[in-house]
Amino acid sequence: MIDQAYLDSIIKEYKRYTIEGQVADYIPELKKMNRGDLGISVYDGEKVFSSGNWDKKFTIQSVSKPLVLMLALIDQGEDKIFELVGKEPTGDPFNSMIRLETYTFKKPLNPMINAGAITISSLIKGKDNEEKINRILGFIRLLADNEDIHVNKDVFLSEKETGNRNRSLGYFLKDIRCIEGSVEEVLDLYFMQCSIEVNTLDLAKMSLIIANDGFNKQTGEQLIPKKYAKIAKTFMLTCGMYDESGQFAIDVGIPSKSGVGGGIMSSAPNQYGIGVYGPALNLKGNSVAGMRMLERISKDFDMSIFL
Ligand code: GLU
């Protein structure tokens, strides 16, 4: 059984790996993160254990991608979503555009890379961006069971100002008719969803809902249609850890999504929701200490879905 003493010892042991990574600096505001931070929360629906810098807020960044995907699936249905975005891993970095031009179907390869996620953001319903971001926040607050979740405006503005690569992806997507309407508005919504602040407990609670196929065992409510939670979980396994997803599936085997804010949301099917925060990233953009910690926990408690 996972307990407080176990998590405390894991944090103590793995904190030293934070020196192997660097905080993301391509969004200037993210440079302010503390490289040595490491935190974790593990939730089984009844008991929750947290350790290290678990209560520090950080921006969700790409961890928002499977969450917003599920809301878009609820809004638009599967056919519409996958008419515009594919289902295949890319083998390219998260912000790559190379395949957009060369891939025969001229659509982003999956919803976990930026091109796919920007397209997915454009499919969220609402009369304007205020209504859309409030719907995304409402969905995240519901899954995390926490009303105190907001957008970090400084991180949002920092990325809006410097996100030229995402801006070029946006205009390219408009050109190939994956997105409609104002590109700048779609990008604003995407930058806002990435700037939502959470802690590891929020991630653990959300990932347990995904681990349980959208069902909240505590309240008996189906918060996300089962099929959509399964789609998100599958993308987390196949494309959730950037172009290290294959290695991670072998070493850890838990459907997970990471973000450049240092977060990892891991859903051990029917078992645990795990939230990790460790902003020192490796060259692929994944939390160095966070990944190692998950590998250890997966092995200690036989959490790999392949076992
Ligand atoms: N907002 C970031 C970007 O689009 C998210 C990147 C990430 O976490 O992978 O560049």
PDB file of C-alpha atoms and ligand atoms in Angstrom:
ATOM      1  CA  MET A   1       0.000   0.000   0.000  1.00  0.00           C
ATOM      2  CA  ILE A   2       1.141   3.512  -0.747  1.00  0.00           C
ATOM      3  CA  ASP A   3       1.321   5.543   2.445  1.00  0.00           C
ATOM      4  CA  GLN A   4       2.753   8.807   3.710  1.00  0.00           C
ATOM      5  CA  ALA A   5       6.089   7.340   4.801  1.00  0.00           C
ATOM      6  CA  TYR A   6       6.585   5.720   1.381  1.00  0.00           C
ATOM      7  CA  LEU A   7       5.905   8.972  -0.519  1.00  0.00           C
ATOM      8  CA  ASP A   8       8.111  11.010   1.836  1.00  0.00           C
ATOM      9  CA  SER A   9      11.002   8.607   1.288  1.00  0.00           C
ATOM     10  CA  ILE A  10      10.509   8.626  -2.501  1.00  0.00           C
ATOM     11  CA  ILE A  11      10.563  12.442  -2.623  1.00  0.00           C
ATOM     12  CA  LYS A  12      13.693  12.501  -0.509  1.00  0.00           C
ATOM     13  CA  GLU A  13      15.407   9.942  -2.708  1.00  0.00           C
ATOM     14  CA  TYR A  14      14.463  11.412  -6.095  1.00  0.00           C
ATOM     15  CA  LYS A  15      14.869  15.128  -5.377  1.00  0.00           C
ATOM     16  CA  ARG A  16      18.553  14.842  -6.222  1.00  0.00           C
ATOM     17  CA  TYR A  17      17.693  14.112  -9.874  1.00  0.00           C
ATOM     18  CA  THR A  18      16.256  17.602 -10.293  1.00  0.00           C
ATOM     19  CA  ILE A  19      19.782  18.879 -10.939  1.00  0.00           C
ATOM     20  CA  GLU A  20      19.864  16.840 -14.158  1.00  0.00           C
ATOM     21  CA  GLY A  21      17.190  19.033 -15.761  1.00  0.00           C
ATOM     22  CA  GLN A  22      16.410  22.657 -16.560  1.00  0.00           C
ATOM     23  CA  VAL A  23      13.232  24.688 -16.174  1.00  0.00           C
ATOM     24  CA  ALA A  24      11.524  25.675 -19.430  1.00  0.00           C
ATOM     25  CA  ASP A  25      12.688  29.116 -20.496  1.00  0.00           C
ATOM     26  CA  TYR A  26      11.174  29.614 -23.946  1.00  0.00           C
ATOM     27  CA  ILE A  27       8.140  31.145 -22.207  1.00  0.00           C
ATOM     28  CA  PRO A  28       9.970  33.875 -20.220  1.00  0.00           C
ATOM     29  CA  GLU A  29       7.629  33.736 -17.220  1.00  0.00           C
ATOM     30  CA  LEU A  30       8.366  30.020 -16.708  1.00  0.00           C
ATOM     31  CA  LYS A  31      12.017  30.828 -15.954  1.00  0.00           C
ATOM     32  CA  LYS A  32      10.843  31.873 -12.481  1.00  0.00           C
ATOM     33  CA  MET A  33      10.087  28.261 -11.523  1.00  0.00           C
ATOM     34  CA  ASN A  34      12.309  26.629  -8.925  1.00  0.00           C
ATOM     35  CA  ARG A  35      14.383  23.876 -10.517  1.00  0.00           C
ATOM     36  CA  GLY A  36      14.784  21.929  -7.259  1.00  0.00           C
ATOM     37  CA  ASP A  37      11.038  21.534  -6.592  1.00  0.00           C
ATOM     38  CA  LEU A  38       9.527  18.072  -6.508  1.00  0.00           C
ATOM     39  CA  GLY A  39       6.042  17.145  -5.327  1.00  0.00           C
ATOM     40  CA  ILE A  40       3.539  14.323  -5.621  1.00  0.00           C
ATOM     41  CA  SER A  41      -0.035  13.385  -4.720  1.00  0.00           C
ATOM     42  CA  VAL A  42      -1.528   9.915  -4.997  1.00  0.00           C
ATOM     43  CA  TYR A  43      -5.292   9.373  -4.696  1.00  0.00           C
ATOM     44  CA  ASP A  44      -7.257   6.130  -4.740  1.00  0.00           C
ATOM     45  CA  GLY A  45     -10.680   7.706  -4.264  1.00  0.00           C
ATOM     46  CA  GLU A  46     -10.658   7.202  -0.497  1.00  0.00           C
ATOM     47  CA  LYS A  47      -7.269   8.162   0.773  1.00  0.00           C
ATOM     48  CA  VAL A  48      -4.935  10.806  -0.546  1.00  0.00           C
ATOM     49  CA  PHE A  49      -1.256  11.117   0.251  1.00  0.00           C
ATOM     50  CA  SER A  50       0.880  14.077  -0.778  1.00  0.00           C
ATOM     51  CA  SER A  51       4.527  14.910  -0.262  1.00  0.00           C
ATOM     52  CA  GLY A  52       7.220  17.444  -1.160  1.00  0.00           C
ATOM     53  CA  ASN A  53       6.143  20.616  -3.006  1.00  0.00           C
ATOM     54  CA  TRP A  54       2.696  19.170  -3.653  1.00  0.00           C
ATOM     55  CA  ASP A  55       0.821  22.360  -2.745  1.00  0.00           C
ATOM     56  CA  LYS A  56       2.862  24.671  -4.983  1.00  0.00           C
ATOM     57  CA  LYS A  57       0.863  25.988  -7.930  1.00  0.00           C
ATOM     58  CA  PHE A  58       2.240  25.588 -11.427  1.00  0.00           C
ATOM     59  CA  THR A  59       0.772  26.047 -14.883  1.00  0.00           C
ATOM     60  CA  ILE A  60      -0.818  23.003 -16.401  1.00  0.00           C
ATOM     61  CA  GLN A  61       0.583  23.618 -19.936  1.00  0.00           C
ATOM     62  CA  SER A  62       0.239  20.505 -22.108  1.00  0.00           C
ATOM     63  CA  VAL A  63      -1.476  18.520 -19.368  1.00  0.00           C
ATOM     64  CA  SER A  64      -4.513  20.548 -20.484  1.00  0.00           C
ATOM     65  CA  LYS A  65      -4.522  18.752 -23.838  1.00  0.00           C
ATOM     66  CA  PRO A  66      -6.319  15.502 -22.882  1.00  0.00           C
ATOM     67  CA  LEU A  67      -8.702  17.508 -20.651  1.00  0.00           C
ATOM     68  CA  VAL A  68      -9.723  19.985 -23.326  1.00  0.00           C
ATOM     69  CA  LEU A  69      -9.921  17.091 -25.788  1.00  0.00           C
ATOM     70  CA  MET A  70     -12.592  15.428 -23.629  1.00  0.00           C
ATOM     71  CA  LEU A  71     -14.581  18.675 -23.428  1.00  0.00           C
ATOM     72  CA  ALA A  72     -14.313  19.089 -27.215  1.00  0.00           C
ATOM     73  CA  LEU A  73     -15.502  15.486 -27.689  1.00  0.00           C
ATOM     74  CA  ILE A  74     -18.496  16.292 -25.469  1.00  0.00           C
ATOM     75  CA  ASP A  75     -19.120  19.472 -27.499  1.00  0.00           C
ATOM     76  CA  GLN A  76     -18.648  18.113 -31.014  1.00  0.00           C
ATOM     77  CA  GLY A  77     -18.672  14.290 -30.949  1.00  0.00           C
ATOM     78  CA  GLU A  78     -16.044  11.906 -32.188  1.00  0.00           C
ATOM     79  CA  ASP A  79     -16.651  12.152 -35.943  1.00  0.00           C
ATOM     80  CA  LYS A  80     -16.115  15.909 -36.131  1.00  0.00           C
ATOM     81  CA  ILE A  81     -13.012  15.827 -33.910  1.00  0.00           C
ATOM     82  CA  PHE A  82     -11.240  13.096 -35.850  1.00  0.00           C
ATOM     83  CA  GLU A  83     -12.210  14.535 -39.200  1.00  0.00           C
ATOM     84  CA  LEU A  84      -9.888  17.409 -38.257  1.00  0.00           C
ATOM     85  CA  VAL A  85      -7.233  15.714 -36.095  1.00  0.00           C
ATOM     86  CA  GLY A  86      -5.610  12.268 -36.440  1.00  0.00           C
ATOM     87  CA  LYS A  87      -4.897   9.521 -33.924  1.00  0.00           C
ATOM     88  CA  GLU A  88      -1.274   8.613 -34.585  1.00  0.00           C
ATOM     89  CA  PRO A  89       1.945   9.323 -32.664  1.00  0.00           C
ATOM     90  CA  THR A  90       4.320  11.539 -34.596  1.00  0.00           C
ATOM     91  CA  GLY A  91       7.871  10.915 -33.425  1.00  0.00           C
ATOM     92  CA  ASP A  92       8.358  14.675 -33.737  1.00  0.00           C
ATOM     93  CA  PRO A  93       8.578  17.356 -31.025  1.00  0.00           C
ATOM     94  CA  PHE A  94       5.365  18.856 -29.592  1.00  0.00           C
ATOM     95  CA  ASN A  95       5.645  22.079 -31.573  1.00  0.00           C
ATOM     96  CA  SER A  96       6.662  20.548 -34.882  1.00  0.00           C
ATOM     97  CA  MET A  97       5.064  21.585 -38.134  1.00  0.00           C
ATOM     98  CA  ILE A  98       6.998  19.414 -40.525  1.00  0.00           C
ATOM     99  CA  ARG A  99       4.293  16.745 -40.973  1.00  0.00           C
ATOM    100  CA  LEU A 100       1.524  19.246 -41.521  1.00  0.00           C
ATOM    101  CA  GLU A 101       2.849  19.830 -44.999  1.00  0.00           C
ATOM    102  CA  THR A 102       3.989  16.339 -45.854  1.00  0.00           C
ATOM    103  CA  TYR A 103       1.198  14.199 -44.348  1.00  0.00           C
ATOM    104  CA  THR A 104      -1.288  13.293 -47.104  1.00  0.00           C
ATOM    105  CA  PHE A 105      -4.410  14.116 -45.084  1.00  0.00           C
ATOM    106  CA  LYS A 106      -3.206  17.620 -44.182  1.00  0.00           C
ATOM    107  CA  LYS A 107      -4.339  17.505 -40.594  1.00  0.00           C
ATOM    108  CA  PRO A 108      -2.441  17.324 -37.277  1.00  0.00           C
ATOM    109  CA  LEU A 109      -1.435  13.764 -36.442  1.00  0.00           C
ATOM    110  CA  ASN A 110      -2.951  13.723 -32.932  1.00  0.00           C
ATOM    111  CA  PRO A 111      -4.513  15.983 -30.253  1.00  0.00           C
ATOM    112  CA  MET A 112      -1.466  15.868 -27.918  1.00  0.00           C
ATOM    113  CA  ILE A 113       0.863  17.863 -30.192  1.00  0.00           C
ATOM    114  CA  ASN A 114       0.388  21.620 -30.397  1.00  0.00           C
ATOM    115  CA  ALA A 115      -1.079  21.619 -33.925  1.00  0.00           C
ATOM    116  CA  GLY A 116      -3.727  19.110 -32.806  1.00  0.00           C
ATOM    117  CA  ALA A 117      -4.354  20.827 -29.460  1.00  0.00           C
ATOM    118  CA  ILE A 118      -4.792  24.258 -31.090  1.00  0.00           C
ATOM    119  CA  THR A 119      -7.338  22.699 -33.484  1.00  0.00           C
ATOM    120  CA  ILE A 120      -9.109  21.071 -30.519  1.00  0.00           C
ATOM    121  CA  SER A 121      -9.255  24.415 -28.642  1.00  0.00           C
ATOM    122  CA  SER A 122     -10.950  25.954 -31.671  1.00  0.00           C
ATOM    123  CA  LEU A 123     -13.760  23.378 -31.300  1.00  0.00           C
ATOM    124  CA  ILE A 124     -14.756  24.346 -27.753  1.00  0.00           C
ATOM    125  CA  LYS A 125     -18.244  25.843 -27.738  1.00  0.00           C
ATOM    126  CA  GLY A 126     -18.993  29.333 -26.399  1.00  0.00           C
ATOM    127  CA  LYS A 127     -19.986  32.750 -27.737  1.00  0.00           C
ATOM    128  CA  ASP A 128     -16.580  34.276 -27.011  1.00  0.00           C
ATOM    129  CA  ASN A 129     -13.254  33.388 -25.394  1.00  0.00           C
ATOM    130  CA  GLU A 130     -14.500  34.422 -21.960  1.00  0.00           C
ATOM    131  CA  GLU A 131     -17.315  31.891 -22.121  1.00  0.00           C
ATOM    132  CA  LYS A 132     -14.997  29.249 -23.601  1.00  0.00           C
ATOM    133  CA  ILE A 133     -12.262  29.578 -20.963  1.00  0.00           C
ATOM    134  CA  ASN A 134     -14.923  29.610 -18.246  1.00  0.00           C
ATOM    135  CA  ARG A 135     -16.282  26.333 -19.632  1.00  0.00           C
ATOM    136  CA  ILE A 136     -12.769  24.825 -19.663  1.00  0.00           C
ATOM    137  CA  LEU A 137     -12.150  26.073 -16.098  1.00  0.00           C
ATOM    138  CA  GLY A 138     -15.551  24.730 -15.024  1.00  0.00           C
ATOM    139  CA  PHE A 139     -14.700  21.309 -16.454  1.00  0.00           C
ATOM    140  CA  ILE A 140     -11.282  21.241 -14.772  1.00  0.00           C
ATOM    141  CA  ARG A 141     -12.730  22.441 -11.439  1.00  0.00           C
ATOM    142  CA  LEU A 142     -15.361  19.705 -11.631  1.00  0.00           C
ATOM    143  CA  LEU A 143     -12.807  16.956 -12.320  1.00  0.00           C
ATOM    144  CA  ALA A 144     -10.396  18.278  -9.659  1.00  0.00           C
ATOM    145  CA  ASP A 145     -13.221  18.966  -7.194  1.00  0.00           C
ATOM    146  CA  ASN A 146     -11.679  22.372  -6.535  1.00  0.00           C
ATOM    147  CA  GLU A 147     -13.277  25.764  -7.260  1.00  0.00           C
ATOM    148  CA  ASP A 148     -10.012  27.584  -6.618  1.00  0.00           C
ATOM    149  CA  ILE A 149      -8.457  26.984 -10.044  1.00  0.00           C
ATOM    150  CA  HIS A 150      -7.672  30.003 -12.240  1.00  0.00           C
ATOM    151  CA  VAL A 151      -5.603  31.252 -15.170  1.00  0.00           C
ATOM    152  CA  ASN A 152      -2.187  32.711 -14.325  1.00  0.00           C
ATOM    153  CA  LYS A 153      -2.379  35.960 -16.303  1.00  0.00           C
ATOM    154  CA  ASP A 154       1.374  36.617 -16.270  1.00  0.00           C
ATOM    155  CA  VAL A 155       2.159  33.251 -17.854  1.00  0.00           C
ATOM    156  CA  PHE A 156      -0.665  33.732 -20.365  1.00  0.00           C
ATOM    157  CA  LEU A 157       0.634  37.175 -21.417  1.00  0.00           C
ATOM    158  CA  SER A 158       4.214  35.935 -21.520  1.00  0.00           C
ATOM    159  CA  GLU A 159       3.316  33.147 -23.947  1.00  0.00           C
ATOM    160  CA  LYS A 160       0.974  35.386 -25.970  1.00  0.00           C
ATOM    161  CA  GLU A 161       3.850  37.789 -26.473  1.00  0.00           C
ATOM    162  CA  THR A 162       6.501  35.239 -27.376  1.00  0.00           C
ATOM    163  CA  GLY A 163       4.553  32.299 -28.882  1.00  0.00           C
ATOM    164  CA  ASN A 164       5.565  32.888 -32.470  1.00  0.00           C
ATOM    165  CA  ARG A 165       5.953  29.242 -33.326  1.00  0.00           C
ATOM    166  CA  ASN A 166       2.425  28.473 -32.093  1.00  0.00           C
ATOM    167  CA  ARG A 167       1.254  31.555 -33.979  1.00  0.00           C
ATOM    168  CA  SER A 168       2.723  30.203 -37.216  1.00  0.00           C
ATOM    169  CA  LEU A 169       1.159  26.797 -36.521  1.00  0.00           C
ATOM    170  CA  GLY A 170      -2.180  28.573 -36.031  1.00  0.00           C
ATOM    171  CA  TYR A 171      -2.025  30.397 -39.353  1.00  0.00           C
ATOM    172  CA  PHE A 172      -0.951  27.226 -41.123  1.00  0.00           C
ATOM    173  CA  LEU A 173      -3.912  25.361 -39.587  1.00  0.00           C
ATOM    174  CA  LYS A 174      -6.229  28.076 -40.819  1.00  0.00           C
ATOM    175  CA  ASP A 175      -4.742  27.782 -44.309  1.00  0.00           C
ATOM    176  CA  ILE A 176      -5.392  24.034 -44.433  1.00  0.00           C
ATOM    177  CA  ARG A 177      -8.909  24.643 -43.037  1.00  0.00           C
ATOM    178  CA  CYS A 178      -8.445  22.845 -39.742  1.00  0.00           C
ATOM    179  CA  ILE A 179      -9.504  25.938 -37.832  1.00  0.00           C
ATOM    180  CA  GLU A 180     -12.134  28.551 -38.612  1.00  0.00           C
ATOM    181  CA  GLY A 181     -12.519  32.162 -37.499  1.00  0.00           C
ATOM    182  CA  SER A 182      -9.868  34.358 -35.899  1.00  0.00           C
ATOM    183  CA  VAL A 183      -6.505  32.607 -35.466  1.00  0.00           C
ATOM    184  CA  GLU A 184      -5.499  35.093 -32.757  1.00  0.00           C
ATOM    185  CA  GLU A 185      -8.617  34.286 -30.738  1.00  0.00           C
ATOM    186  CA  VAL A 186      -8.017  30.544 -31.012  1.00  0.00           C
ATOM    187  CA  LEU A 187      -4.388  31.056 -29.912  1.00  0.00           C
ATOM    188  CA  ASP A 188      -5.485  33.211 -26.978  1.00  0.00           C
ATOM    189  CA  LEU A 189      -7.780  30.429 -25.810  1.00  0.00           C
ATOM    190  CA  TYR A 190      -5.008  27.846 -26.234  1.00  0.00           C
ATOM    191  CA  PHE A 191      -2.505  30.021 -24.313  1.00  0.00           C
ATOM    192  CA  MET A 192      -5.089  30.575 -21.556  1.00  0.00           C
ATOM    193  CA  GLN A 193      -5.834  26.859 -21.163  1.00  0.00           C
ATOM    194  CA  CYS A 194      -2.074  26.189 -20.874  1.00  0.00           C
ATOM    195  CA  SER A 195      -1.795  28.886 -18.176  1.00  0.00           C
ATOM    196  CA  ILE A 196      -4.343  27.343 -15.811  1.00  0.00           C
ATOM    197  CA  GLU A 197      -2.713  26.867 -12.405  1.00  0.00           C
ATOM    198  CA  VAL A 198      -3.041  23.631 -10.463  1.00  0.00           C
ATOM    199  CA  ASN A 199      -1.166  21.648  -7.817  1.00  0.00           C
ATOM    200  CA  THR A 200      -0.398  17.920  -7.705  1.00  0.00           C
ATOM    201  CA  LEU A 201      -3.551  17.160  -5.726  1.00  0.00           C
ATOM    202  CA  ASP A 202      -5.666  18.696  -8.517  1.00  0.00           C
ATOM    203  CA  LEU A 203      -3.823  16.540 -11.057  1.00  0.00           C
ATOM    204  CA  ALA A 204      -4.239  13.400  -8.920  1.00  0.00           C
ATOM    205  CA  LYS A 205      -7.980  13.954  -8.581  1.00  0.00           C
ATOM    206  CA  MET A 206      -8.451  14.605 -12.300  1.00  0.00           C
ATOM    207  CA  SER A 207      -6.340  11.626 -13.277  1.00  0.00           C
ATOM    208  CA  LEU A 208      -8.320   9.288 -11.018  1.00  0.00           C
ATOM    209  CA  ILE A 209     -11.513  10.274 -12.876  1.00  0.00           C
ATOM    210  CA  ILE A 210      -9.766   9.404 -16.152  1.00  0.00           C
ATOM    211  CA  ALA A 211      -8.351   6.195 -14.598  1.00  0.00           C
ATOM    212  CA  ASN A 212     -11.946   5.219 -13.706  1.00  0.00           C
ATOM    213  CA  ASP A 213     -13.232   5.897 -17.241  1.00  0.00           C
ATOM    214  CA  GLY A 214     -14.873   9.200 -16.367  1.00  0.00           C
ATOM    215  CA  PHE A 215     -16.695   7.872 -13.287  1.00  0.00           C
ATOM    216  CA  ASN A 216     -16.527   9.551  -9.886  1.00  0.00           C
ATOM    217  CA  LYS A 217     -16.842   6.632  -7.477  1.00  0.00           C
ATOM    218  CA  GLN A 218     -17.371   8.979  -4.519  1.00  0.00           C
ATOM    219  CA  THR A 219     -20.436  10.723  -5.901  1.00  0.00           C
ATOM    220  CA  GLY A 220     -21.623   8.000  -8.272  1.00  0.00           C
ATOM    221  CA  GLU A 221     -21.574  10.460 -11.194  1.00  0.00           C
ATOM    222  CA  GLN A 222     -20.338   9.746 -14.707  1.00  0.00           C
ATOM    223  CA  LEU A 223     -18.504  13.066 -15.232  1.00  0.00           C
ATOM    224  CA  ILE A 224     -17.159  12.232 -18.692  1.00  0.00           C
ATOM    225  CA  PRO A 225     -18.732   9.768 -21.151  1.00  0.00           C
ATOM    226  CA  LYS A 226     -16.819   6.497 -20.737  1.00  0.00           C
ATOM    227  CA  LYS A 227     -15.793   6.331 -24.367  1.00  0.00           C
ATOM    228  CA  TYR A 228     -14.233   9.823 -24.295  1.00  0.00           C
ATOM    229  CA  ALA A 229     -12.276   9.117 -21.104  1.00  0.00           C
ATOM    230  CA  LYS A 230     -10.928   5.979 -22.782  1.00  0.00           C
ATOM    231  CA  ILE A 231      -9.908   7.989 -25.862  1.00  0.00           C
ATOM    232  CA  ALA A 232      -8.035  10.491 -23.657  1.00  0.00           C
ATOM    233  CA  LYS A 233      -6.347   7.694 -21.711  1.00  0.00           C
ATOM    234  CA  THR A 234      -5.236   6.009 -24.917  1.00  0.00           C
ATOM    235  CA  PHE A 235      -3.699   9.227 -26.262  1.00  0.00           C
ATOM    236  CA  MET A 236      -1.958   9.699 -22.915  1.00  0.00           C
ATOM    237  CA  LEU A 237      -0.374   6.265 -23.297  1.00  0.00           C
ATOM    238  CA  THR A 238       0.595   6.571 -26.969  1.00  0.00           C
ATOM    239  CA  CYS A 239       1.508  10.282 -27.219  1.00  0.00           C
ATOM    240  CA  GLY A 240       1.359  11.788 -23.695  1.00  0.00           C
ATOM    241  CA  MET A 241       5.080  12.027 -22.915  1.00  0.00           C
ATOM    242  CA  TYR A 242       6.222  13.835 -26.079  1.00  0.00           C
ATOM    243  CA  ASP A 243       8.596  11.794 -28.211  1.00  0.00           C
ATOM    244  CA  GLU A 244       9.561   9.708 -25.215  1.00  0.00           C
ATOM    245  CA  SER A 245       6.123   8.078 -24.994  1.00  0.00           C
ATOM    246  CA  GLY A 246       7.307   4.655 -26.180  1.00  0.00           C
ATOM    247  CA  GLN A 247      10.139   4.463 -23.660  1.00  0.00           C
ATOM    248  CA  PHE A 248       7.838   5.700 -20.900  1.00  0.00           C
ATOM    249  CA  ALA A 249       5.218   3.068 -21.812  1.00  0.00           C
ATOM    250  CA  ILE A 250       7.878   0.373 -21.457  1.00  0.00           C
ATOM    251  CA  ASP A 251       9.470   1.730 -18.249  1.00  0.00           C
ATOM    252  CA  VAL A 252       6.341   2.963 -16.451  1.00  0.00           C
ATOM    253  CA  GLY A 253       3.290   1.710 -18.377  1.00  0.00           C
ATOM    254  CA  ILE A 254       0.824   4.183 -16.857  1.00  0.00           C
ATOM    255  CA  PRO A 255      -1.177   6.463 -19.221  1.00  0.00           C
ATOM    256  CA  SER A 256       0.282   9.903 -18.456  1.00  0.00           C
ATOM    257  CA  LYS A 257       0.465  13.447 -19.794  1.00  0.00           C
ATOM    258  CA  SER A 258       3.281  15.845 -19.058  1.00  0.00           C
ATOM    259  CA  GLY A 259       3.659  19.582 -19.547  1.00  0.00           C
ATOM    260  CA  VAL A 260       6.541  22.045 -19.676  1.00  0.00           C
ATOM    261  CA  GLY A 261       5.356  23.542 -16.371  1.00  0.00           C
ATOM    262  CA  GLY A 262       6.756  20.359 -14.798  1.00  0.00           C
ATOM    263  CA  GLY A 263       3.439  18.602 -14.240  1.00  0.00           C
ATOM    264  CA  ILE A 264       2.638  14.962 -15.004  1.00  0.00           C
ATOM    265  CA  MET A 265      -0.866  13.550 -14.689  1.00  0.00           C
ATOM    266  CA  SER A 266      -0.867   9.747 -14.469  1.00  0.00           C
ATOM    267  CA  SER A 267      -3.929   7.516 -14.563  1.00  0.00           C
ATOM    268  CA  ALA A 268      -3.343   3.964 -13.306  1.00  0.00           C
ATOM    269  CA  PRO A 269      -6.526   2.290 -14.596  1.00  0.00           C
ATOM    270  CA  ASN A 270      -9.085   1.494 -11.860  1.00  0.00           C
ATOM    271  CA  GLN A 271      -6.416   2.081  -9.232  1.00  0.00           C
ATOM    272  CA  TYR A 272      -4.789   5.451  -8.666  1.00  0.00           C
ATOM    273  CA  GLY A 273      -4.689   9.027  -9.863  1.00  0.00           C
ATOM    274  CA  ILE A 274      -1.189  10.449  -9.523  1.00  0.00           C
ATOM    275  CA  GLY A 275      -0.120  14.080  -9.861  1.00  0.00           C
ATOM    276  CA  VAL A 276       3.557  14.991 -10.067  1.00  0.00           C
ATOM    277  CA  TYR A 277       5.319  18.356 -10.147  1.00  0.00           C
ATOM    278  CA  GLY A 278       9.010  18.705 -10.953  1.00  0.00           C
ATOM    279  CA  PRO A 279       9.886  21.651 -13.215  1.00  0.00           C
ATOM    280  CA  ALA A 280      13.440  20.489 -14.028  1.00  0.00           C
ATOM    281  CA  LEU A 281      12.874  19.035 -17.504  1.00  0.00           C
ATOM    282  CA  ASN A 282      14.972  16.773 -19.705  1.00  0.00           C
ATOM    283  CA  LEU A 283      15.674  17.602 -23.351  1.00  0.00           C
ATOM    284  CA  LYS A 284      12.368  16.045 -24.453  1.00  0.00           C
ATOM    285  CA  GLY A 285      10.423  18.357 -22.113  1.00  0.00           C
ATOM    286  CA  ASN A 286       9.538  15.804 -19.420  1.00  0.00           C
ATOM    287  CA  SER A 287      10.179  16.202 -15.681  1.00  0.00           C
ATOM    288  CA  VAL A 288      13.440  14.324 -15.031  1.00  0.00           C
ATOM    289  CA  ALA A 289      12.862  13.484 -11.377  1.00  0.00           C
ATOM    290  CA  GLY A 290       9.115  13.087 -11.937  1.00  0.00           C
ATOM    291  CA  MET A 291       9.592  10.389 -14.565  1.00  0.00           C
ATOM    292  CA  ARG A 292      12.076   8.454 -12.464  1.00  0.00           C
ATOM    293  CA  MET A 293       9.777   8.666  -9.463  1.00  0.00           C
ATOM    294  CA  LEU A 294       6.855   7.299 -11.493  1.00  0.00           C
ATOM    295  CA  GLU A 295       9.000   4.451 -12.786  1.00  0.00           C
ATOM    296  CA  ARG A 296       9.870   3.477  -9.225  1.00  0.00           C
ATOM    297  CA  ILE A 297       6.254   3.690  -8.001  1.00  0.00           C
ATOM    298  CA  SER A 298       5.000   1.708 -10.989  1.00  0.00           C
ATOM    299  CA  LYS A 299       7.501  -1.067 -10.278  1.00  0.00           C
ATOM    300  CA  ASP A 300       6.963  -1.079  -6.492  1.00  0.00           C
ATOM    301  CA  PHE A 301       3.175  -1.379  -6.867  1.00  0.00           C
ATOM    302  CA  ASP A 302       2.840  -3.266 -10.200  1.00  0.00           C
ATOM    303  CA  MET A 303       0.991  -0.398 -11.840  1.00  0.00           C
ATOM    304  CA  SER A 304       2.029  -0.953 -15.452  1.00  0.00           C
ATOM    305  CA  ILE A 305      -0.963  -1.780 -17.615  1.00  0.00           C
ATOM    306  CA  PHE A 306       1.242  -4.269 -19.438  1.00  0.00           C
ATOM    307  CA  LEU A 307       1.814  -6.465 -16.405  1.00  0.00           C
TER     308      LEU A 307
HETATM  309  N1  GLU B   1       1.990  26.337 -23.835  1.00  0.00           N
HETATM  310  C1  GLU B   1       3.074  25.495 -24.222  1.00  0.00           C
HETATM  311  C2  GLU B   1       3.325  25.595 -25.719  1.00  0.00           C
HETATM  312  O1  GLU B   1       2.406  25.499 -26.465  1.00  0.00           O
HETATM  313  C3  GLU B   1       2.768  24.082 -23.819  1.00  0.00           C
HETATM  314  C4  GLU B   1       3.892  23.174 -24.155  1.00  0.00           C
HETATM  315  C5  GLU B   1       3.900  21.919 -23.378  1.00  0.00           C
HETATM  316  O2  GLU B   1       3.616  21.876 -22.170  1.00  0.00           O
HETATM  317  O3  GLU B   1       4.188  20.911 -24.021  1.00  0.00           O
HETATM  318  O4  GLU B   1       4.420  25.771 -26.164  1.00  0.00           O
END
